[in-house]
mmCIF file of C-alpha atoms and ligand atoms in Angstrom:
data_model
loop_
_atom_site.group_PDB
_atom_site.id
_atom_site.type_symbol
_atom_site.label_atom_id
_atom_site.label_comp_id
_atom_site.label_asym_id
_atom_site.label_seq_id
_atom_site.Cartn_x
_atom_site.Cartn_y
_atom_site.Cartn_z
ATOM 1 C CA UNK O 1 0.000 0.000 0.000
ATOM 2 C CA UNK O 2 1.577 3.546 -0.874
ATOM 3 C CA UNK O 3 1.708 6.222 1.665
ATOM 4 C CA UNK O 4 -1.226 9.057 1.283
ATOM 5 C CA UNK O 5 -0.459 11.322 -1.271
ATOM 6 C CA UNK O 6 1.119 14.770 -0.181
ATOM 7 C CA UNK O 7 -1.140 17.719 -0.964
ATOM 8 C CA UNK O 8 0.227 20.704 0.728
ATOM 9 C CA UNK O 9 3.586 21.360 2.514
ATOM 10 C CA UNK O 10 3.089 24.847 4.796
ATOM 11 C CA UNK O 11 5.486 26.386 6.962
ATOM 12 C CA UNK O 12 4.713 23.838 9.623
ATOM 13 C CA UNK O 13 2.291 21.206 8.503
ATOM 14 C CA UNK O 14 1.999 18.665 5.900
ATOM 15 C CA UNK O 15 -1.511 18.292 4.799
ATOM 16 C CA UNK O 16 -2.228 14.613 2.918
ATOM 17 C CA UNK O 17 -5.120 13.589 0.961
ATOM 18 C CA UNK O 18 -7.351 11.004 3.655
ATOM 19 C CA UNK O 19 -9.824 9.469 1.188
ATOM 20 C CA UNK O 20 -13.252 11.889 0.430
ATOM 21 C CA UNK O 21 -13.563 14.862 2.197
ATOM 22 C CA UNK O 22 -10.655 13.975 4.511
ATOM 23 C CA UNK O 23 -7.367 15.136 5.126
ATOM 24 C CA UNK O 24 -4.634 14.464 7.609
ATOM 25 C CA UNK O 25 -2.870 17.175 8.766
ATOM 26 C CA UNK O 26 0.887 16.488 10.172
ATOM 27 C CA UNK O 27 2.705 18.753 12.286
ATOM 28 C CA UNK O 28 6.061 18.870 11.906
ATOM 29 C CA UNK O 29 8.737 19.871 14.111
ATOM 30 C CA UNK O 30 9.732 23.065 11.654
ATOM 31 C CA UNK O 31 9.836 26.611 13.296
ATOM 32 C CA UNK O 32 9.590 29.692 11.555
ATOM 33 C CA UNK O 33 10.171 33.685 12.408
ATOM 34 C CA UNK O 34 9.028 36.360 10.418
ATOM 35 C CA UNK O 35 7.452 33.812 7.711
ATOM 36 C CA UNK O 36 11.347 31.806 6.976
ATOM 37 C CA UNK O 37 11.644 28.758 7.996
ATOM 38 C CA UNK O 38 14.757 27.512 9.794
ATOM 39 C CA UNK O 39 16.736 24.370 9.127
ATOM 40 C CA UNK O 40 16.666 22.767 12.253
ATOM 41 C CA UNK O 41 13.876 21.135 13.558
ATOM 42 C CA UNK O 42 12.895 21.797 17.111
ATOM 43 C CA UNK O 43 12.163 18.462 19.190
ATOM 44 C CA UNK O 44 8.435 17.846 20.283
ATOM 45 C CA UNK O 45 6.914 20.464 18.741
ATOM 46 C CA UNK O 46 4.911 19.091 16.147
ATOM 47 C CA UNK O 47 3.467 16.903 18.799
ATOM 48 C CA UNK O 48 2.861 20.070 21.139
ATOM 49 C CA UNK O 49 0.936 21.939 18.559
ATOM 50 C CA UNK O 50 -0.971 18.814 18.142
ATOM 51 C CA UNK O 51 -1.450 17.729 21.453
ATOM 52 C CA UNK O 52 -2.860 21.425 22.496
ATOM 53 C CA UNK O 53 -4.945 21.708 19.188
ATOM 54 C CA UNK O 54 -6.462 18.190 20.423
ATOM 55 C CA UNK O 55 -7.189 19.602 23.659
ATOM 56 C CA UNK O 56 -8.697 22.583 22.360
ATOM 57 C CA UNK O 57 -11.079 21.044 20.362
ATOM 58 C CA UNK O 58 -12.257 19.288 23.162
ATOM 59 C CA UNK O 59 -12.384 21.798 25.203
ATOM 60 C CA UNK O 60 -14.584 24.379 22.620
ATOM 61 C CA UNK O 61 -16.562 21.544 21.154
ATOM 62 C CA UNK O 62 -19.872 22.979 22.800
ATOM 63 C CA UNK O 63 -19.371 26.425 20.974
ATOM 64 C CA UNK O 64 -18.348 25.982 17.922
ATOM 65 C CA UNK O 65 -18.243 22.650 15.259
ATOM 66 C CA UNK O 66 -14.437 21.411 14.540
ATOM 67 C CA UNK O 67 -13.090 20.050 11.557
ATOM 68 C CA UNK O 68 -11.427 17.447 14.111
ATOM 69 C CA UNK O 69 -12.322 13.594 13.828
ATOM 70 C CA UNK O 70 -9.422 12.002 15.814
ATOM 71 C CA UNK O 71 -5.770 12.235 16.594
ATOM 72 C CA UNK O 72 -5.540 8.938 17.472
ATOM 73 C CA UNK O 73 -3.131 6.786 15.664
ATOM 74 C CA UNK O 74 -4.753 3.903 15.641
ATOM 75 C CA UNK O 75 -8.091 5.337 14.435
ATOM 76 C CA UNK O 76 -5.881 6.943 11.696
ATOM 77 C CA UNK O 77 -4.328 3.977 11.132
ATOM 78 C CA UNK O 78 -7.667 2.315 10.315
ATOM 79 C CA UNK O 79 -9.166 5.126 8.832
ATOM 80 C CA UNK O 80 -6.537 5.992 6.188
ATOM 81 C CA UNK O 81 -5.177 4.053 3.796
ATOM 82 C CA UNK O 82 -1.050 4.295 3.643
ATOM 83 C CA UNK O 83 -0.859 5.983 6.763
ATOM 84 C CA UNK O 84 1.092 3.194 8.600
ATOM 85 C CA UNK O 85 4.035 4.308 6.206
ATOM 86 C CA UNK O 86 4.172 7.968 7.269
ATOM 87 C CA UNK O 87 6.128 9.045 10.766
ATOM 88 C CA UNK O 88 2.193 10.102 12.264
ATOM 89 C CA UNK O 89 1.765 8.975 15.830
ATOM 90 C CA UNK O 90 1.216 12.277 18.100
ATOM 91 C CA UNK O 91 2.025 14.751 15.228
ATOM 92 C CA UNK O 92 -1.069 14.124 12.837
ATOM 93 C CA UNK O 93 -5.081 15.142 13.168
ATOM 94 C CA UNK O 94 -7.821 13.301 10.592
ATOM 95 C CA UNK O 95 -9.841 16.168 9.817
ATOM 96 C CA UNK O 96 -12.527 16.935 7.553
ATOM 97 C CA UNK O 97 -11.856 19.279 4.674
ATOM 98 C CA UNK O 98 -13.321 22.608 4.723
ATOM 99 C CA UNK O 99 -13.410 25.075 2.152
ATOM 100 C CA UNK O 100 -11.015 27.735 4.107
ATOM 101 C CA UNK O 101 -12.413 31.167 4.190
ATOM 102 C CA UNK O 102 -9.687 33.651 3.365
ATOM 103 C CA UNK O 103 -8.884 35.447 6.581
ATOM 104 C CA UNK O 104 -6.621 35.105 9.935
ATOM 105 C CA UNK O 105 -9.149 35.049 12.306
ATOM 106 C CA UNK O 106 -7.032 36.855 15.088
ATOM 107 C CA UNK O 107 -8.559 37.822 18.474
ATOM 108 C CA UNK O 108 -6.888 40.453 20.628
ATOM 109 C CA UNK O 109 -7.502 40.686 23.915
ATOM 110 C CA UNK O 110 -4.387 42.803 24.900
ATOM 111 C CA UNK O 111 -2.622 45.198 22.736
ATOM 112 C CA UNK O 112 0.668 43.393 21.241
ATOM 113 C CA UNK O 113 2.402 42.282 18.444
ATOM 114 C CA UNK O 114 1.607 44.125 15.130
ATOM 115 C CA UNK O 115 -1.303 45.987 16.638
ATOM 116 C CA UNK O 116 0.985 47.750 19.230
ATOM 117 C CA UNK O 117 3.495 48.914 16.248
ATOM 118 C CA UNK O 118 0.465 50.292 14.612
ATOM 119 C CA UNK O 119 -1.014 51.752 18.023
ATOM 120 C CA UNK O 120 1.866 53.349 18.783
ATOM 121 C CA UNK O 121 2.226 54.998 15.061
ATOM 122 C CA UNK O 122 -1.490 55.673 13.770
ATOM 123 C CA UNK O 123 -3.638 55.232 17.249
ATOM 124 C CA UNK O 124 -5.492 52.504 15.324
ATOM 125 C CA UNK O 125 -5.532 48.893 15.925
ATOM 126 C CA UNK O 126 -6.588 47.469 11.951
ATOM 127 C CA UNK O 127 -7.534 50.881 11.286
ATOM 128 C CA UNK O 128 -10.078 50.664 13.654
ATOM 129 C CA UNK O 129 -9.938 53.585 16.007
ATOM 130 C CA UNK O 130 -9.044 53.144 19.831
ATOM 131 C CA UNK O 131 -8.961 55.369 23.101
ATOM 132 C CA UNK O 132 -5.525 56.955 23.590
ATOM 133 C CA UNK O 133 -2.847 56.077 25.987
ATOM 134 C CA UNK O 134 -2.622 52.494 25.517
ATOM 135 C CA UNK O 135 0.732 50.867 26.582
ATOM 136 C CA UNK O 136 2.118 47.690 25.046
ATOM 137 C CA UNK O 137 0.899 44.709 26.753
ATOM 138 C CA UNK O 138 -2.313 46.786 28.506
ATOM 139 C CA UNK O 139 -5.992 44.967 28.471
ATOM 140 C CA UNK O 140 -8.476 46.216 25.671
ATOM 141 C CA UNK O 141 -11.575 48.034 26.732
ATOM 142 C CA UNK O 142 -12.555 44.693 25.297
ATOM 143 C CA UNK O 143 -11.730 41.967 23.093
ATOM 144 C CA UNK O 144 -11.591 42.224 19.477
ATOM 145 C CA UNK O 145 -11.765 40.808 16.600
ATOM 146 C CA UNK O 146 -8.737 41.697 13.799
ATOM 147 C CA UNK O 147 -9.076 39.984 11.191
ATOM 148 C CA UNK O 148 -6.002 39.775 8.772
ATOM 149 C CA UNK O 149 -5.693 38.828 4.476
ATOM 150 C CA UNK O 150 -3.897 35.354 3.783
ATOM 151 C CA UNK O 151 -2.286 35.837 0.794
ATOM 152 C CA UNK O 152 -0.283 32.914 -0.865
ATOM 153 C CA UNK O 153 2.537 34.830 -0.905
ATOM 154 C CA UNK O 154 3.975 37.451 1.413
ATOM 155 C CA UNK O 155 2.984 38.612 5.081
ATOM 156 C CA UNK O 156 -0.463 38.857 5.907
ATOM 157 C CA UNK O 157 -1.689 42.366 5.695
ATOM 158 C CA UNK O 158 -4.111 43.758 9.202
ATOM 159 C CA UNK O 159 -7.549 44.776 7.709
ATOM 160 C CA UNK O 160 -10.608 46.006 9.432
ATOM 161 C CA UNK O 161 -14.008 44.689 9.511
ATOM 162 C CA UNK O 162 -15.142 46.298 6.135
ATOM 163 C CA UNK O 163 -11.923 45.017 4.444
ATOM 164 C CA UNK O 164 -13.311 41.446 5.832
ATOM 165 C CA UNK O 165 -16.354 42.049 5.014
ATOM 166 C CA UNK O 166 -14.965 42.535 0.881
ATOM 167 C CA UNK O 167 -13.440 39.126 0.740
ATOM 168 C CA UNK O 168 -16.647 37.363 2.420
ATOM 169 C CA UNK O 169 -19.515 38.820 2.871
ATOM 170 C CA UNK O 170 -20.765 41.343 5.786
ATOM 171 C CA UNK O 171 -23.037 38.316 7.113
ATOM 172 C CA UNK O 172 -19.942 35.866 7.440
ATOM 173 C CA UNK O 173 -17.694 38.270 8.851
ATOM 174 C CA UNK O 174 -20.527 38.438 11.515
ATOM 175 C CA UNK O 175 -20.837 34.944 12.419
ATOM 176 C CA UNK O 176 -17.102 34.633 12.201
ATOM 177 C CA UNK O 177 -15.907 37.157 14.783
ATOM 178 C CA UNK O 178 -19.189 35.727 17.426
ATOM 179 C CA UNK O 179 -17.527 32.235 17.276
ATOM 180 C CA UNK O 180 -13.877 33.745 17.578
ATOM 181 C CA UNK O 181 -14.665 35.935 20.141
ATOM 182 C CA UNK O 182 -16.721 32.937 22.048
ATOM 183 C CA UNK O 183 -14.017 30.542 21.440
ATOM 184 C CA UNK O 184 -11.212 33.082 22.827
ATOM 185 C CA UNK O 185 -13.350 33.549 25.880
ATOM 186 C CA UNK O 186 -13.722 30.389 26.885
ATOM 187 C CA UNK O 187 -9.936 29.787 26.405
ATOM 188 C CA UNK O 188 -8.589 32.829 27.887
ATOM 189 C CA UNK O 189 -11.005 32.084 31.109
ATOM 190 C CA UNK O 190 -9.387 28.039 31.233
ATOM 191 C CA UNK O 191 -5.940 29.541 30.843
ATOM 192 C CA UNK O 192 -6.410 32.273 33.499
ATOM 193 C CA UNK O 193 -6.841 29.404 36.018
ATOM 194 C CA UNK O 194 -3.263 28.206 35.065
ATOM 195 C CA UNK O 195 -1.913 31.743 35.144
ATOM 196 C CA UNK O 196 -1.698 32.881 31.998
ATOM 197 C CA UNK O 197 -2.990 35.619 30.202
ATOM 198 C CA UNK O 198 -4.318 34.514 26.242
ATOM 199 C CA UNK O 199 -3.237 38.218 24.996
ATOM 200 C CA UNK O 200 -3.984 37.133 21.495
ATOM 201 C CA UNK O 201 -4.390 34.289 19.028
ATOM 202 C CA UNK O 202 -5.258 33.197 15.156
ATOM 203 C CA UNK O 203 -7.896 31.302 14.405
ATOM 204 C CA UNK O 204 -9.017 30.117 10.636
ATOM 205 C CA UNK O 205 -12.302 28.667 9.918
ATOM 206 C CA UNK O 206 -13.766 27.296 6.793
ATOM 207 C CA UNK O 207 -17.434 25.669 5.690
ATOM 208 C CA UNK O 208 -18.261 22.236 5.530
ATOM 209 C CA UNK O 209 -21.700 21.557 4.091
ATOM 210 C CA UNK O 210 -22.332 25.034 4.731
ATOM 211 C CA UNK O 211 -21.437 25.409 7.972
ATOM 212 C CA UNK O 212 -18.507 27.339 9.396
ATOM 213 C CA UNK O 213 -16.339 24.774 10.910
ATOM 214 C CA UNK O 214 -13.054 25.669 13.288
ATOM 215 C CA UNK O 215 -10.021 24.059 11.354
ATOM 216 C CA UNK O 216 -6.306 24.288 11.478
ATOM 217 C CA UNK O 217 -4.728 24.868 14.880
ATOM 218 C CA UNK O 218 -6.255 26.233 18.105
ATOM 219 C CA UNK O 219 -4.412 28.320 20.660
ATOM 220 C CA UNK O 220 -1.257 26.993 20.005
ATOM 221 C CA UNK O 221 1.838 28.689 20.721
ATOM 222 C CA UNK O 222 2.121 29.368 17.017
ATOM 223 C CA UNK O 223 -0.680 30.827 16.999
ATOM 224 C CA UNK O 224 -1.310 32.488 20.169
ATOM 225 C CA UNK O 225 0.466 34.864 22.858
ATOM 226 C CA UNK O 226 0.381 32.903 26.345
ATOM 227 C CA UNK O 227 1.667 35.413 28.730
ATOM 228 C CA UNK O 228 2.010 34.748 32.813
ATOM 229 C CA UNK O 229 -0.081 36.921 34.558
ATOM 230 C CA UNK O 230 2.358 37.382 37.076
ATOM 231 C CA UNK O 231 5.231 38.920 35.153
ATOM 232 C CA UNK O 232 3.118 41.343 32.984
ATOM 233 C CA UNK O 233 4.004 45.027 33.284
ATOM 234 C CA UNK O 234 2.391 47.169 30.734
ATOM 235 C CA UNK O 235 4.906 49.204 29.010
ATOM 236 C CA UNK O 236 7.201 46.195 28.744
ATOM 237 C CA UNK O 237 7.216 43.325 26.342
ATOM 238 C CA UNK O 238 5.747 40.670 28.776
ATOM 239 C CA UNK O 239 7.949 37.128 28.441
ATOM 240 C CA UNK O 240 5.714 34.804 25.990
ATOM 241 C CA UNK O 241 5.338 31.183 26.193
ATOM 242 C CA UNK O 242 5.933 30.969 22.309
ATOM 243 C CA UNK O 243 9.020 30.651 20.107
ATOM 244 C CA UNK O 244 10.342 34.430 21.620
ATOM 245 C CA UNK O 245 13.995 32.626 23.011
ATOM 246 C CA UNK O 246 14.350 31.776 18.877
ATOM 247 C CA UNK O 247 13.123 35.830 18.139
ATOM 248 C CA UNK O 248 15.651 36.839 21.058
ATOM 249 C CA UNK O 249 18.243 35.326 19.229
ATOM 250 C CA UNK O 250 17.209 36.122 15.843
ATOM 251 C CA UNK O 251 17.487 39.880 16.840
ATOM 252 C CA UNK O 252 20.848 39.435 17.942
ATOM 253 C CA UNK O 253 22.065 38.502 14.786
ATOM 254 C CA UNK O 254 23.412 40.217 11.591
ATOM 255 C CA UNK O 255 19.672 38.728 9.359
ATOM 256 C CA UNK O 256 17.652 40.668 7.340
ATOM 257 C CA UNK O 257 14.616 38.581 7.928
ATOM 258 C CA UNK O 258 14.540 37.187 4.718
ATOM 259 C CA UNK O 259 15.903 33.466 3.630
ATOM 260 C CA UNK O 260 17.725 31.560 3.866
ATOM 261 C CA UNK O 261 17.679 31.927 7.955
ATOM 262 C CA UNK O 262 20.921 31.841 10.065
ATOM 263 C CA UNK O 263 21.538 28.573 11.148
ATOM 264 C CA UNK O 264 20.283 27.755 14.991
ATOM 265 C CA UNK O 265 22.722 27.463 17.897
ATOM 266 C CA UNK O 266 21.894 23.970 20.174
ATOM 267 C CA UNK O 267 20.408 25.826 23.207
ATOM 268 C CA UNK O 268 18.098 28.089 21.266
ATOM 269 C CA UNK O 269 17.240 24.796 19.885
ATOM 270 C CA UNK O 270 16.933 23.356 23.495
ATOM 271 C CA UNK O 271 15.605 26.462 25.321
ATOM 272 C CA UNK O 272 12.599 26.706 22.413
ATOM 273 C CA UNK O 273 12.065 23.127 22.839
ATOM 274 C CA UNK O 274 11.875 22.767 26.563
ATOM 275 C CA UNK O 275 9.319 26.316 25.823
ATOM 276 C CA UNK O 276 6.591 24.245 23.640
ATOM 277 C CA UNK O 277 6.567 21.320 26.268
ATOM 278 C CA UNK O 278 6.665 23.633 29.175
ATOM 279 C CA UNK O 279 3.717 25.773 27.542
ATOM 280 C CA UNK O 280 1.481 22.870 26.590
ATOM 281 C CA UNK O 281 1.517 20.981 29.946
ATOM 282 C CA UNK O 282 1.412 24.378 32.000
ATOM 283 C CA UNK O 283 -2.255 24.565 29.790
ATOM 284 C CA UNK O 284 -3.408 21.937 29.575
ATOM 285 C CA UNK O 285 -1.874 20.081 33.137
ATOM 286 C CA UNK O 286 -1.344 17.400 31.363
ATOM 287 C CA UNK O 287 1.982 15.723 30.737
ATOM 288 C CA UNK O 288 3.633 15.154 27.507
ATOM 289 C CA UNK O 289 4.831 12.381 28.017
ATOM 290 C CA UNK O 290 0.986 10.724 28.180
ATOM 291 C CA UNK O 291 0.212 12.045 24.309
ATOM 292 C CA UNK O 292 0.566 10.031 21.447
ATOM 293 C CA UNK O 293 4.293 9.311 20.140
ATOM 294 C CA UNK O 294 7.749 8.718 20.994
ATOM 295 C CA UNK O 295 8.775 11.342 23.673
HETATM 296 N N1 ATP A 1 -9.976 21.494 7.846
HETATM 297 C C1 ATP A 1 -9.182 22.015 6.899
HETATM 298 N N2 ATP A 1 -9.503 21.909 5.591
HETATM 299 C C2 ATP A 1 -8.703 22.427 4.617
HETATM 300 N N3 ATP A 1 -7.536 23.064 4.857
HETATM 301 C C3 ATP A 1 -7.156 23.216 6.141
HETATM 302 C C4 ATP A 1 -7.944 22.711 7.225
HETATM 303 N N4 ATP A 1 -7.314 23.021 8.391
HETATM 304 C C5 ATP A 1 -6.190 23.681 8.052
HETATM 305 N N5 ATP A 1 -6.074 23.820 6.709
HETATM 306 C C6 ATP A 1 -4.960 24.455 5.967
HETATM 307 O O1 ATP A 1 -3.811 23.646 6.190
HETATM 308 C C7 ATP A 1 -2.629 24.446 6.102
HETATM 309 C C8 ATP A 1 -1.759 24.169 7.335
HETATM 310 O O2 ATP A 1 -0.436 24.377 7.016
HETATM 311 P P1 ATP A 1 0.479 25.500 7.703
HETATM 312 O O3 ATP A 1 -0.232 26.110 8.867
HETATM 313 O O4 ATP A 1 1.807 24.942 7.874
HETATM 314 O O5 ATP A 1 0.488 26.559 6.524
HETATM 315 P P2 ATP A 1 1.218 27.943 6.588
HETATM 316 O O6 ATP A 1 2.429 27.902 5.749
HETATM 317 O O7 ATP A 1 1.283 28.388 8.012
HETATM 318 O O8 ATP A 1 0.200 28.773 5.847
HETATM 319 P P3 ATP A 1 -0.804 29.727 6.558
HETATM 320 O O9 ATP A 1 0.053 30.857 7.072
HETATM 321 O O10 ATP A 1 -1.744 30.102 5.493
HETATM 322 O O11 ATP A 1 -1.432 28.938 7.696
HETATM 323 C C9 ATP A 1 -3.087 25.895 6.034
HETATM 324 O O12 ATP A 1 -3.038 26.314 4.692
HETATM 325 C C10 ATP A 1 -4.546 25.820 6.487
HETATM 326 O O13 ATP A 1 -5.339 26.837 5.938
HETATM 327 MG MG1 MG A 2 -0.668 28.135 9.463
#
């Protein structure tokens, strides 16, 4: 039997055709900055973003449908021919295919990140406008959703609600940012208990049968700033559970941001590593070690 056929390759996952209207979608252990992808891999964290996307799912089933059916690798196993002969167990989803919608579904519930650079310039957050005297890492009156483009090539581009509303319709855009903002509530209230603060995070949603579906990955430290409520000062850039000990580094160096990327010292390697584990099992409070996969 030959191995599923590939479909996709993305920064980070591999997505593989699963039989009809199925896909399996592999994380791999690749890590990116400012959209390049570095050469080395960084241990365990294809099976973190998988592993937290799992528990996510689970966790937001009541509020909005996912495009999840298991990450089990047995029930992948059975379920897909070929997949025995890919390197799967704790790294790959089954998922139903949806037909993506064409925006970053981002949800801000502090001001970081992009949003702050264009605070701090314009007073706008997407062009939408905002009370003054904002500092970086300070709550938002409330949450919001910030949608942003997802072009095939380049950097996504921040657009506001009536940009959004261009692309897919004033209706969807409305239904859209209700389930983000419902999903980042509930996740930002189960994270609080560990902690953290969710400051913001990317969601993407598509439509099966008609229906808007949650896909990809959710809260993930890809796609999400995890902050701990403890060591957040507003005016400072609070230390993130993500992939910032890689940034920390990158900004040290003599890189222009575009490829190829420099190549990755051990213990940025190491210290990035040890940051995906510690981040999934401080959210979750379970142990990586009890997830799919070799350890
Ligand atoms: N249920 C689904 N059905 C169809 N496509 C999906 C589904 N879930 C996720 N995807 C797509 O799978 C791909 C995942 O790959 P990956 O995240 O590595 O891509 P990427 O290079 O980060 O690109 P992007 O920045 O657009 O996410 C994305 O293009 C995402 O839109
Ligand atoms: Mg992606």
């Amino acid at each position: 039997m030959s191995a599923p056929s590939l479909l996709r390759s993305g920064k980070v996952r591999d997505l593989y055709a699963a039989g009809p209207g199925l896909l399996l979608m592999v994380a791999s252990d690749r890590v990116s900055a400012y959209d390049v992808v570095f050469a080395e891999p960084i241990p365990q964290k294809g099976r973190v973003l998988t592993a937290m996307t799992a528990f996510w799912c689970e966790q937001v089933g009541d509020v909005v449908d996912t495009a999840l059916v298991t990450a089990d690798p047995a029930e992948i196993r059975a379920a897909v021919d070929g997949a025995e002969e890919l390197d799967l167990a704790g790294r790959a989803v089954l998922m139903r295919e949806a037909d993506m919608l064409p925006l970053e579904c981002i949800v801000r519930g502090y001001l970081a990140g992009q949003a702050y650079e264009e605070y701090a310039k314009h007073g706008t957050v997407h062009s939408m406008a905002m009370p003054a005297g904002l500092r970086l890492a300070d709550r938002l009156p409330e949450p919001m959703f910030t949608p942003s483009t997802k072009p095939e090539v380049g950097h996504d581009e921040n657009i506001d609600l009536a940009r959004a509303a261009s692309l897919v319709g004033a209706e969807t855009v409305a239904q859209v940012a209700a389930i983000c903002l419902a999903v980042y509530e509930r996740a930002a209230a189960r994270v609080a208990e560990a902690g953290l603060i969710l400051a913001d995070t990317k969601f993407e949603l598509g439509r099966i049968d008609g229906r808007l579906v949650l896909c990809d990955e959710v809260v993930t430290p890809d796609s999400s700033r995890l902050w701990p409520a403890d060591q957040v000062v507003p005016g400072t850039p609070p230390p993130a559970f993500d992939k910032q000990p890689l940034r920390d580094w990158a900004a040290t160096q003599p890189w222009d941001r575009t490829p190829p990327a420099p190549p990755l010292p051990e213990e940025v390697v190491a210290a990035t590593s040890s940051r995906y584990v510690a981040c999934y099992e401080r959210v979750t409070g379970r142990s990586l070690a009890d997830w799919y996969g070799p350890a």
